[in-house]
Short mmCIF file of C-alpha atoms in Angstrom, two decimals:
data_model
loop_
_atom_site.label_atom_id
_atom_site.label_comp_id
_atom_site.label_asym_id
_atom_site.label_seq_id
_atom_site.Cartn_x
_atom_site.Cartn_y
_atom_site.Cartn_z
CA MET T 27 55.98 143.19 130.09
CA HIS T 28 57.84 140.39 128.34
CA ASP T 29 61.53 139.59 128.33
CA ASP T 30 62.59 139.80 124.66
CA ALA T 31 66.04 138.34 125.33
CA GLN T 32 64.58 135.31 127.12
CA ILE T 33 62.01 134.70 124.38
CA ALA T 34 64.73 135.00 121.69
CA LYS T 35 66.84 132.48 123.60
CA GLU T 36 63.90 130.04 123.79
CA ILE T 37 63.13 130.38 120.07
CA THR T 38 66.81 129.98 119.13
CA GLY T 39 66.86 126.81 121.23
CA LEU T 40 63.89 125.53 119.21
CA LEU T 41 65.81 126.22 115.99
CA ASP T 42 68.66 124.14 117.41
CA GLU T 43 66.15 121.35 118.13
CA LEU T 44 64.74 121.60 114.59
CA ILE T 45 68.24 121.30 113.12
CA ALA T 46 69.02 118.34 115.39
CA GLY T 47 65.78 116.64 114.33
CA TYR T 48 66.48 117.02 110.63
CA GLU T 49 70.15 116.08 110.93
CA GLY T 50 69.19 113.05 113.04
CA LEU T 51 66.60 112.12 110.38
CA SER T 52 64.03 112.15 113.19
CA MET T 53 60.68 113.42 112.00
CA ASP T 54 59.29 112.80 115.49
CA ARG T 55 61.61 115.52 116.83
CA VAL T 56 60.70 117.85 113.98
CA GLU T 57 56.97 117.17 114.25
CA ALA T 58 56.93 118.07 117.94
CA LEU T 59 57.90 121.66 117.11
CA PHE T 60 54.93 122.34 114.83
CA SER T 61 51.32 123.14 115.61
CA HIS T 62 48.97 120.31 114.70
CA THR T 63 46.00 122.63 114.30
CA PRO T 64 43.83 123.13 111.22
CA ASP T 65 45.16 126.73 111.11
CA PHE T 66 48.80 125.69 110.49
CA ARG T 67 50.09 126.67 107.05
CA MET T 68 53.35 126.28 105.21
CA MET T 69 54.25 128.37 102.17
CA ASN T 70 56.33 126.07 99.96
CA THR T 71 59.16 127.15 97.68
CA ASP T 72 56.86 126.76 94.65
CA GLY T 73 54.30 129.18 96.11
CA SER T 74 51.78 126.52 97.12
CA LEU T 75 50.29 126.25 100.60
CA SER T 76 50.33 123.08 102.69
CA ASP T 77 48.51 122.10 105.83
CA PHE T 78 50.30 120.24 108.63
CA GLU T 79 49.55 116.74 107.29
CA THR T 80 50.83 117.55 103.80
CA PHE T 81 53.95 119.32 105.10
CA PHE T 82 54.75 116.49 107.49
CA LYS T 83 54.13 113.72 104.92
CA ASN T 84 56.30 115.45 102.29
CA ASP T 85 59.19 115.99 104.73
CA ALA T 86 58.94 112.46 106.15
CA ASP T 87 58.90 110.97 102.63
CA TYR T 88 61.96 112.99 101.62
CA LEU T 89 63.95 112.27 104.79
CA GLY T 90 63.07 108.59 104.39
CA HIS T 91 65.28 108.56 101.29
CA CYS T 92 68.20 110.31 103.00
CA ALA T 93 71.23 108.61 104.48
CA ARG T 94 72.42 111.94 105.85
CA PHE T 95 71.08 115.48 106.14
CA ALA T 96 73.14 118.52 107.15
CA LEU T 97 72.12 122.11 107.78
CA THR T 98 74.49 125.06 108.06
CA THR T 99 73.14 128.27 109.56
CA TYR T 100 74.31 131.50 107.96
CA ALA T 101 72.20 133.79 110.17
CA ASN T 102 69.06 133.88 112.25
CA ARG T 103 67.09 136.59 113.94
CA VAL T 104 64.18 136.46 116.34
CA SER T 105 61.64 139.29 116.38
CA VAL T 106 59.44 139.24 119.46
CA ILE T 107 55.91 140.43 118.74
CA ASP T 108 54.49 139.94 122.22
CA SER T 109 54.87 137.54 125.15
CA ASP T 110 53.24 134.70 123.17
CA THR T 111 54.27 135.42 119.56
CA ALA T 112 57.69 135.55 117.89
CA VAL T 113 59.01 135.39 114.35
CA LEU T 114 62.24 133.59 113.48
CA ALA T 115 64.04 134.45 110.22
CA TRP T 116 66.70 131.90 109.30
CA SER T 117 69.13 131.67 106.37
CA TYR T 118 70.94 128.40 105.81
CA LYS T 119 72.47 125.79 103.54
CA ALA T 120 70.99 122.27 103.26
CA GLU T 121 72.82 119.20 102.05
CA ALA T 122 71.14 115.84 101.71
CA THR T 123 72.96 112.62 100.92
CA LEU T 124 70.40 110.26 99.45
CA GLU T 125 70.43 106.49 99.94
CA THR T 126 71.68 106.24 96.34
CA GLY T 127 74.78 108.24 97.29
CA GLU T 128 73.67 111.22 95.21
CA ARG T 129 73.84 114.56 97.02
CA ALA T 130 71.23 117.30 96.79
CA ILE T 131 72.52 120.69 97.91
CA VAL T 132 70.75 123.99 98.44
CA ASP T 133 73.44 126.61 98.84
CA ASN T 134 71.07 129.42 99.83
CA ALA T 135 67.77 128.97 101.57
CA GLY T 136 65.66 130.94 103.98
CA ALA T 137 62.77 130.23 106.25
CA SER T 138 60.42 132.27 108.38
CA PHE T 139 58.60 130.74 111.32
CA VAL T 140 55.80 132.26 113.35
CA PHE T 141 55.99 130.77 116.84
CA VAL T 142 53.07 130.98 119.25
CA ARG T 143 53.11 130.03 122.90
CA LYS T 144 50.09 128.20 124.22
CA ASP T 145 49.89 126.59 127.65
CA GLY T 146 53.56 127.46 128.15
CA ALA T 147 54.84 125.65 125.03
CA TRP T 148 56.10 127.23 121.81
CA THR T 149 55.06 125.71 118.47
CA VAL T 150 55.30 126.84 114.85
CA ALA T 151 51.93 128.10 113.59
CA TYR T 152 53.18 129.28 110.19
CA TYR T 153 56.25 128.37 108.13
CA HIS T 154 57.49 129.96 104.89
CA GLN T 155 60.40 128.45 103.00
CA SER T 156 62.41 129.95 100.13
CA SER T 157 65.43 128.60 98.31
CA VAL T 158 67.42 128.41 95.15
CA PRO T 159 66.93 125.08 93.32
CA PHE T 160 68.77 121.99 94.56
CA ARG T 161 72.13 121.34 93.00
CA ARG T 162 72.59 117.62 92.28
CA VAL T 163 75.95 115.92 92.71
CA SER T 164 76.28 112.35 91.42
CA ALA T 165 77.51 109.58 93.67
#
């Protein structure tokens, strides 16, 4: 038998770490949370699929142009599938301040993460992101 409350607490802690990584503009922190296997997939907002290398490169390139990145959580929910699998649903707002001073804001976004535990460590095996288009605010 697995302890759903404990697993939910662990996964919520990983969401906190993900947010801290993005807000700290630290792709190393973000990368550590994701599975580096050939099976990893990300469903992008445009409906395309990415593997880990493409996802990581795109995020690193984008964050490299940010002076600041902020995430605001509206809600999150963890669904425990079994002792080694959990799904996190997260709704949030994202606000990037680019090096140019321009701001890019997503007022409503959502993400789903499938976490798997292997050798005692949780990583994201699948990631699906949805959002309204960015709203641009001039510097």
